Amino acid sequence: MNGDFNYRMPVQIICAAGVSKAISSHIKGKRVFILSDPFLFANGVAQTIGDNLEGRQVQYFSEIEPNPTCESVDLAAEQARRMGADCVIGLGGGSSLDVAKIVSCLTTNGGSIYDYYSGGTQTIENRQTQLVCIPTTAGTGSEVTNVGVFTNKKTKVKMPMVNQAFWPDLAVIDPELTYTVPPAVTASTGMDAFCHAIEAYWNRESNPISDALSLSAVKMILQNIKKAYDDPHDLGAREAMIISSLIAGISFSQTRTTGIHALSFPLTAEFGASHGTACSITLPAFIRISQEQAAEKMAAMAGYLGFGTVEELAQAVEDLMVSMNMPVRLNQLGIQEKDLQHITEVGLTPAIVHLTPAEMNTQTVYTLLKSIL
Ligand code: NAD
């Protein structure tokens, strides 16, 4: 834990069942661009939100794909600019929310995402367009972070982008929106939130506030994820999951993530795993190695959660994943021993990997991956 810290959380948060239908008074703009994915447009959720915006001009973009590409970002930005959008609403999982962040910036900062992202030479200095994020999965916490994650279609490299202009103005938390999330997505997104909380907790940049948030989030997730998985209409479990995802998001927004997320990028971009699956598949192994340099802290977390040892916590997490039909071995994603060296090299690229408490180098990462092949 770091006793010297600088905590900043500029996002206004409103939370209530059904609140997404009543956000008109929070919208400052006259021309609202609503970004979502094909499912949320086809089932009418996007239009219900737009219909309740009282007298604004509303335009929809519903082509956001999981793990959004820079090309999708540019397409959406072009349409938002053409309508003169002064408010961008991201509605969906992390993919839609992340695209909304950069599109809200590109409406007034010209050019392509490639001008600013990974190798781009320009900087986004500010955002003038209002940015509202409405999560429909309980997982990424993107609604309260200043991170966006995009994939370069040509190189297949998936990388996070961090910018002060990415903090949303408003996060709208409506647990009812998560009723339709299928069990497999409930499991993988919920375990993504678990990873955020625990990665913030053992993070080299952790602080007393992020620690408190993380402990609260992991407990709520362990108590509710299986209930939400088994019964999609359990309002109590859905509410607890979307709030714990929010809390985990606030926590890691202060610390960033660690090796779990760094290794997830190649597992998603090159082996097709969903984001939550790509993160959680290494989670039990990371919990085990966390004892190397964060032993006391991890023992405290295990005790707080009712486990005798950190190993018991790791095993319980693995058992929970199995009970939700999640893969716990890399070979279940089609990964073979010959792939491990490459995954190791790509996984060691993002700077966040070195926020892991244990030493992360070619040998340690390879050994960790081999242990869960
Ligand atoms: P997603 O947004 O890619 O959505 C996954 C699937 O769930 C899609 O098919 C979508 O249609 C469906 N879905 C979404 N809401 C639904 C609902 N209410 N009912 C039924 N189906 C629904 O998934 P995600 O896991 O939420 O987001 C993953 C993305 O977020 C990744 O690109 C990841 O890298 C990124 N991410 C960003 C941050 C951040 O801080 N910005 C943090 C973590 C992850």
Coordinates of C-alpha atoms and ligand atoms in Angstrom, one line a residue:
M1 CA 0.0 0.0 0.0
N2 CA 1.1 3.5 -0.8
G3 CA 0.5 6.0 2.0
D4 CA 1.2 9.0 -0.3
F5 CA -1.5 9.2 -3.0
N6 CA -3.5 11.5 -5.2
Y7 CA -7.1 10.4 -5.5
R8 CA -9.3 11.8 -8.3
M9 CA -12.8 10.5 -9.3
P10 CA -14.6 13.2 -11.3
V11 CA -17.5 11.1 -12.5
Q12 CA -21.0 11.8 -11.3
I13 CA -22.8 8.5 -10.6
I14 CA -26.6 7.9 -10.4
C15 CA -27.8 4.5 -9.6
A16 CA -31.4 3.0 -9.4
A17 CA -33.4 0.3 -11.1
G18 CA -35.0 1.9 -14.2
V19 CA -33.1 5.2 -13.9
S20 CA -31.8 4.9 -17.5
K21 CA -35.3 5.9 -18.7
A22 CA -35.2 9.1 -16.7
I23 CA -31.9 10.9 -17.5
S24 CA -33.2 13.8 -19.6
S25 CA -32.5 16.4 -16.9
H26 CA -28.9 15.4 -16.8
I27 CA -28.3 15.8 -20.6
K28 CA -26.8 19.2 -21.5
G29 CA -26.7 18.8 -25.2
K30 CA -29.3 19.3 -27.9
R31 CA -27.9 16.7 -30.4
V32 CA -27.4 13.4 -28.8
F33 CA -25.4 10.5 -30.4
I34 CA -26.2 7.1 -28.8
L35 CA -23.6 4.4 -29.3
S36 CA -24.5 0.8 -28.6
D37 CA -24.1 -2.7 -30.0
P38 CA -26.4 -4.6 -32.4
F39 CA -28.1 -6.5 -29.5
L40 CA -29.0 -3.3 -27.5
F41 CA -30.4 -1.7 -30.6
A42 CA -32.4 -4.7 -31.8
N43 CA -34.0 -5.2 -28.4
G44 CA -35.1 -1.5 -28.2
V45 CA -33.1 -0.5 -25.1
A46 CA -31.2 2.2 -27.1
Q47 CA -34.4 3.7 -28.5
T48 CA -36.2 3.7 -25.1
I49 CA -33.3 5.8 -23.8
G50 CA -33.4 8.1 -26.8
D51 CA -37.2 8.4 -26.7
N52 CA -37.0 9.7 -23.2
L53 CA -34.6 12.6 -24.0
E54 CA -37.4 15.1 -24.5
G55 CA -37.0 17.2 -27.6
R56 CA -33.4 16.5 -28.4
Q57 CA -32.3 15.4 -31.8
V58 CA -31.1 11.8 -31.4
Q59 CA -29.0 9.7 -33.7
Y60 CA -28.0 6.0 -33.2
F61 CA -24.9 4.1 -34.0
S62 CA -25.3 0.4 -33.2
E63 CA -22.4 -1.3 -34.9
I64 CA -20.0 -1.6 -31.9
E65 CA -18.4 -5.1 -31.9
P66 CA -16.8 -6.8 -28.9
N67 CA -13.1 -5.6 -28.5
P68 CA -13.8 -2.6 -30.7
T69 CA -11.4 -1.8 -33.6
C70 CA -10.0 1.6 -34.4
E71 CA -11.9 1.4 -37.7
S72 CA -15.3 1.2 -35.9
V73 CA -14.2 4.2 -33.8
D74 CA -13.5 6.3 -36.9
L75 CA -16.8 5.3 -38.6
A76 CA -18.7 6.3 -35.5
A77 CA -16.7 9.5 -35.0
E78 CA -17.5 10.6 -38.6
Q79 CA -21.2 10.2 -38.0
A80 CA -21.1 12.0 -34.7
R81 CA -19.3 14.9 -36.3
R82 CA -21.7 15.0 -39.2
M83 CA -24.7 15.4 -36.8
G84 CA -22.8 18.0 -34.7
A85 CA -23.2 15.9 -31.6
D86 CA -22.9 17.8 -28.4
C87 CA -23.6 14.8 -26.2
V88 CA -22.4 11.2 -26.7
I89 CA -24.0 8.4 -24.8
G90 CA -22.3 5.0 -24.6
L91 CA -24.8 2.3 -23.9
G92 CA -23.5 -1.3 -23.5
G93 CA -20.7 -3.3 -22.2
G94 CA -17.2 -2.0 -22.0
S95 CA -16.8 -2.1 -25.8
S96 CA -19.6 0.5 -26.4
L97 CA -18.5 2.7 -23.4
D98 CA -14.9 2.8 -24.6
V99 CA -15.9 3.8 -28.1
A100 CA -18.1 6.5 -26.7
K101 CA -15.1 8.0 -24.8
I102 CA -12.9 8.5 -27.8
V103 CA -15.8 9.5 -30.1
S104 CA -16.9 12.2 -27.7
C105 CA -13.3 13.6 -27.9
L106 CA -13.1 13.2 -31.7
T107 CA -16.2 15.3 -32.3
T108 CA -14.1 18.4 -31.5
N109 CA -10.5 17.1 -31.8
G110 CA -10.2 16.3 -35.6
G111 CA -8.6 13.4 -37.3
S112 CA -8.6 9.6 -36.8
I113 CA -8.1 7.7 -33.5
Y114 CA -4.8 6.5 -35.1
D115 CA -3.5 10.1 -34.8
Y116 CA -3.8 9.8 -31.0
Y117 CA -3.5 6.1 -30.2
S118 CA -0.5 3.8 -29.9
G119 CA 2.1 5.5 -32.1
G120 CA 0.0 8.5 -33.0
T121 CA 1.7 11.9 -32.7
Q122 CA -1.2 14.1 -31.6
T123 CA -2.6 14.6 -28.1
I124 CA -6.2 15.0 -27.0
E125 CA -6.1 18.1 -24.8
N126 CA -9.7 18.4 -23.8
R127 CA -13.3 17.3 -24.5
Q128 CA -16.1 19.7 -25.1
T129 CA -18.9 17.2 -25.8
Q130 CA -20.8 15.7 -22.9
L131 CA -20.0 12.1 -22.2
V132 CA -22.5 9.8 -20.5
C133 CA -21.8 6.1 -20.0
I134 CA -24.6 3.5 -19.3
P135 CA -23.2 0.0 -18.6
T136 CA -25.3 -3.0 -19.5
T137 CA -22.8 -5.6 -18.3
A138 CA -21.6 -5.8 -14.7
G139 CA -17.9 -6.1 -15.4
T140 CA -15.6 -3.5 -17.0
G141 CA -16.2 -0.5 -14.7
S142 CA -15.4 1.6 -17.8
E143 CA -18.1 4.0 -16.8
V144 CA -15.8 5.3 -14.0
T145 CA -12.4 5.0 -15.6
N146 CA -10.3 7.2 -17.9
V147 CA -9.3 4.2 -20.0
G148 CA -10.4 3.0 -23.4
V149 CA -9.2 -0.3 -24.9
F150 CA -9.0 -0.5 -28.7
T151 CA -7.7 -3.0 -31.2
N152 CA -5.7 -2.1 -34.3
K153 CA -7.3 -4.2 -37.0
K154 CA -4.2 -4.4 -39.1
T155 CA -1.7 -5.5 -36.5
K156 CA -4.3 -7.3 -34.3
V157 CA -2.7 -5.5 -31.3
K158 CA -5.1 -4.7 -28.5
M159 CA -3.9 -1.8 -26.2
P160 CA -5.4 0.4 -23.6
M161 CA -5.4 4.2 -24.1
V162 CA -5.5 6.5 -21.0
N163 CA -6.6 10.1 -21.2
Q164 CA -7.9 12.7 -18.7
A165 CA -10.7 13.5 -21.2
F166 CA -12.0 9.9 -21.0
W167 CA -13.5 10.4 -17.5
P168 CA -17.2 10.3 -18.3
D169 CA -19.3 13.3 -17.0
L170 CA -22.0 10.9 -15.9
A171 CA -22.3 7.2 -15.1
V172 CA -25.9 5.8 -15.1
I173 CA -26.2 2.6 -13.2
D174 CA -29.4 0.7 -13.9
P175 CA -29.3 -2.9 -12.8
E176 CA -32.5 -3.7 -14.8
L177 CA -30.4 -3.3 -18.0
T178 CA -28.4 -6.4 -17.0
Y179 CA -31.4 -8.8 -16.8
T180 CA -30.8 -9.9 -20.4
V181 CA -27.2 -10.7 -20.0
P182 CA -26.8 -14.4 -20.8
P183 CA -25.2 -16.6 -18.1
A184 CA -21.9 -17.1 -19.9
V185 CA -21.5 -13.3 -20.2
T186 CA -22.6 -12.8 -16.6
A187 CA -19.8 -15.1 -15.5
S188 CA -17.1 -13.7 -17.7
T189 CA -17.9 -10.0 -17.1
G190 CA -18.4 -10.6 -13.4
M191 CA -15.0 -12.3 -13.1
D192 CA -13.5 -9.3 -15.0
A193 CA -14.8 -7.1 -12.2
F194 CA -13.2 -9.5 -9.7
C195 CA -9.9 -9.2 -11.5
H196 CA -10.2 -5.4 -11.4
A197 CA -10.8 -5.4 -7.6
I198 CA -8.0 -7.8 -6.8
E199 CA -5.5 -6.3 -9.2
A200 CA -6.1 -2.9 -7.7
Y201 CA -5.6 -4.4 -4.2
W202 CA -2.3 -6.1 -4.8
N203 CA -1.1 -3.3 -7.2
R204 CA 2.2 -1.5 -6.5
E205 CA 0.1 1.7 -6.8
S206 CA -2.6 0.7 -4.3
N207 CA -3.6 3.2 -1.6
P208 CA -5.9 3.0 1.4
I209 CA -9.0 4.1 -0.6
S210 CA -8.5 1.6 -3.4
D211 CA -7.8 -1.1 -0.8
A212 CA -11.2 -0.4 0.9
L213 CA -13.0 -0.3 -2.4
S214 CA -11.4 -3.6 -3.6
L215 CA -12.2 -5.5 -0.4
S216 CA -15.8 -4.4 -0.6
A217 CA -16.1 -5.3 -4.3
V218 CA -14.5 -8.8 -4.0
K219 CA -16.8 -9.7 -1.2
M220 CA -19.9 -8.6 -3.0
I221 CA -18.9 -10.4 -6.2
L222 CA -18.1 -13.7 -4.4
Q223 CA -21.5 -13.5 -2.7
N224 CA -23.6 -12.7 -5.8
I225 CA -22.0 -13.8 -9.1
K226 CA -23.3 -17.3 -8.9
K227 CA -26.8 -16.1 -7.9
A228 CA -26.9 -13.8 -10.9
Y229 CA -25.5 -16.6 -13.2
D230 CA -28.2 -19.0 -12.0
D231 CA -31.1 -16.6 -12.0
P232 CA -30.8 -13.7 -14.5
H233 CA -33.8 -11.9 -12.9
D234 CA -32.5 -11.9 -9.3
L235 CA -32.7 -8.1 -8.9
G236 CA -30.7 -8.2 -5.6
A237 CA -27.9 -10.2 -7.2
R238 CA -27.9 -8.1 -10.4
E239 CA -27.9 -4.9 -8.4
A240 CA -25.0 -6.2 -6.2
M241 CA -23.0 -7.2 -9.3
I242 CA -23.4 -3.9 -11.2
I243 CA -22.5 -1.9 -8.0
S244 CA -19.5 -4.1 -7.2
S245 CA -18.3 -3.8 -10.8
L246 CA -18.7 0.0 -10.4
I247 CA -16.7 -0.1 -7.1
A248 CA -14.0 -2.3 -8.6
G249 CA -13.9 0.2 -11.5
I250 CA -13.3 3.2 -9.2
S251 CA -10.6 1.2 -7.4
F252 CA -8.6 0.3 -10.5
S253 CA -9.1 3.7 -12.0
Q254 CA -6.7 4.9 -9.3
T255 CA -4.1 2.1 -9.6
R256 CA -4.6 0.6 -13.1
T257 CA -4.5 -3.1 -13.5
T258 CA -1.6 -5.6 -13.5
G259 CA -0.3 -8.8 -15.2
I260 CA -3.8 -10.4 -15.5
H261 CA -4.9 -7.7 -17.9
A262 CA -1.6 -7.4 -19.7
L263 CA -1.7 -11.1 -20.5
S264 CA -5.4 -11.0 -21.5
F265 CA -4.7 -8.8 -24.5
P266 CA -3.1 -11.5 -26.7
L267 CA -5.5 -14.1 -25.4
T268 CA -8.4 -12.0 -26.8
A269 CA -6.8 -10.5 -29.9
E270 CA -5.1 -13.7 -31.1
F271 CA -7.1 -16.6 -29.5
G272 CA -10.6 -15.1 -29.5
A273 CA -11.3 -15.3 -25.8
S274 CA -13.8 -12.8 -24.4
H275 CA -12.3 -10.1 -22.3
G276 CA -13.5 -11.5 -18.9
T277 CA -12.5 -15.1 -19.8
A278 CA -9.1 -13.9 -21.0
C279 CA -8.5 -12.2 -17.7
S280 CA -9.9 -14.7 -15.3
I281 CA -8.2 -17.7 -16.8
T282 CA -4.9 -16.6 -15.2
L283 CA -6.6 -15.3 -12.0
P284 CA -6.1 -18.3 -9.7
A285 CA -2.4 -18.6 -10.8
F286 CA -1.8 -14.9 -10.1
I287 CA -3.5 -15.2 -6.7
R288 CA -1.0 -18.0 -5.9
I289 CA 2.1 -16.0 -7.0
S290 CA 0.8 -12.8 -5.2
Q291 CA 1.9 -14.5 -2.0
E292 CA 5.5 -13.9 -3.1
Q293 CA 5.6 -10.2 -2.5
A294 CA 2.2 -9.3 -1.1
A295 CA 1.8 -12.2 1.4
E296 CA 0.6 -10.3 4.4
K297 CA -1.9 -8.2 2.4
M298 CA -3.2 -11.2 0.5
A299 CA -3.6 -13.2 3.8
A300 CA -5.7 -10.3 5.1
M301 CA -7.9 -10.4 2.0
A302 CA -8.3 -14.2 2.3
G303 CA -9.2 -13.8 6.0
Y304 CA -11.7 -11.0 5.3
L305 CA -13.4 -13.3 2.8
G306 CA -13.6 -16.1 5.2
F307 CA -10.7 -18.3 3.9
G308 CA -8.0 -19.7 6.1
T309 CA -5.2 -19.2 3.5
V310 CA -4.5 -17.5 0.2
E311 CA -4.3 -21.0 -1.4
E312 CA -7.9 -21.7 -0.2
L313 CA -9.0 -18.4 -1.9
A314 CA -7.3 -19.3 -5.1
Q315 CA -8.9 -22.7 -5.1
A316 CA -12.3 -21.3 -4.3
V317 CA -12.0 -18.9 -7.2
E318 CA -11.1 -21.7 -9.6
D319 CA -14.0 -23.9 -8.3
L320 CA -16.4 -20.9 -8.8
M321 CA -15.2 -20.5 -12.4
V322 CA -15.7 -24.2 -13.1
S323 CA -19.2 -24.1 -11.5
M324 CA -20.0 -21.4 -14.1
N325 CA -18.6 -23.4 -17.0
M326 CA -15.6 -21.1 -17.5
P327 CA -12.3 -22.3 -18.8
V328 CA -9.5 -22.6 -16.3
R329 CA -6.8 -24.1 -18.6
L330 CA -5.3 -22.4 -21.6
N331 CA -5.7 -25.5 -23.7
Q332 CA -9.5 -25.0 -23.4
L333 CA -8.9 -21.9 -25.6
G334 CA -7.0 -23.9 -28.1
I335 CA -3.6 -22.7 -26.9
Q336 CA -0.7 -25.0 -27.2
E337 CA 2.8 -25.1 -25.6
K338 CA 4.3 -23.7 -28.7
D339 CA 2.2 -20.5 -28.3
L340 CA 3.4 -19.7 -24.7
Q341 CA 6.6 -17.9 -25.7
H342 CA 4.7 -15.5 -28.0
I343 CA 2.0 -14.9 -25.4
T344 CA 4.7 -14.2 -22.8
E345 CA 6.4 -11.6 -25.0
V346 CA 3.2 -9.8 -26.0
G347 CA 1.9 -9.9 -22.4
L348 CA 5.1 -8.3 -21.1
T349 CA 4.7 -5.3 -23.5
P350 CA 2.0 -3.2 -21.6
A351 CA 3.5 -1.1 -18.8
I352 CA 0.8 -2.3 -16.4
V353 CA 2.4 -5.7 -16.2
H354 CA 5.0 -4.3 -13.9
L355 CA 2.4 -3.1 -11.4
T356 CA 2.0 -6.8 -10.4
P357 CA 3.5 -7.4 -7.0
A358 CA 5.5 -10.4 -8.1
E359 CA 8.4 -10.1 -10.5
M360 CA 7.2 -10.2 -14.1
N361 CA 9.9 -11.3 -16.6
T362 CA 10.1 -13.8 -19.5
Q363 CA 10.8 -16.7 -17.2
T364 CA 8.2 -16.0 -14.5
V365 CA 5.4 -15.3 -17.0
Y366 CA 6.2 -18.4 -19.1
T367 CA 6.3 -20.5 -15.9
L368 CA 2.9 -19.1 -14.8
L369 CA 1.3 -19.8 -18.2
K370 CA 2.8 -23.3 -18.4
S371 CA 1.3 -24.1 -14.9
I372 CA -2.2 -23.5 -16.3
L373 CA -1.7 -25.0 -19.8
Ligands
NAD1 P1 -18.8 -6.2 -24.6 O1 -19.2 -4.8 -24.4 O2 -17.8 -6.5 -25.6 O3 -20.1 -7.1 -24.8 C1 -20.0 -8.5 -24.9 C2 -21.3 -9.1 -25.4 O4 -22.4 -8.9 -24.4 C3 -21.8 -8.4 -26.7 O5 -22.2 -9.4 -27.6 C4 -23.0 -7.5 -26.2 O6 -24.0 -7.4 -27.2 C5 -23.5 -8.4 -25.1 N1 -24.3 -7.6 -24.1 C6 -23.9 -6.4 -23.5 N2 -24.9 -6.0 -22.7 C7 -25.9 -6.9 -22.8 C8 -27.2 -7.1 -22.2 N3 -27.6 -6.2 -21.3 N4 -27.9 -8.1 -22.5 C9 -27.5 -9.1 -23.4 N5 -26.3 -9.0 -24.0 C10 -25.5 -7.9 -23.7 O7 -18.3 -6.8 -23.2 P2 -17.7 -6.3 -21.9 O8 -17.0 -7.4 -21.3 O9 -18.6 -5.5 -21.1 O10 -16.5 -5.3 -22.4 C11 -15.3 -5.7 -22.9 C12 -14.5 -4.6 -23.5 O11 -14.3 -3.6 -22.5 C13 -13.1 -5.1 -23.9 O12 -12.7 -4.5 -25.1 C14 -12.2 -4.7 -22.7 O13 -10.9 -4.6 -23.1 C15 -12.8 -3.4 -22.3 N6 -12.6 -2.9 -21.0 C16 -12.5 -1.6 -20.7 C17 -12.2 -1.1 -19.5 C18 -12.0 0.3 -19.2 O14 -11.7 0.8 -18.1 N7 -12.2 1.1 -20.2 C19 -12.0 -2.0 -18.4 C20 -12.2 -3.4 -18.7 C21 -12.5 -3.8 -20.0

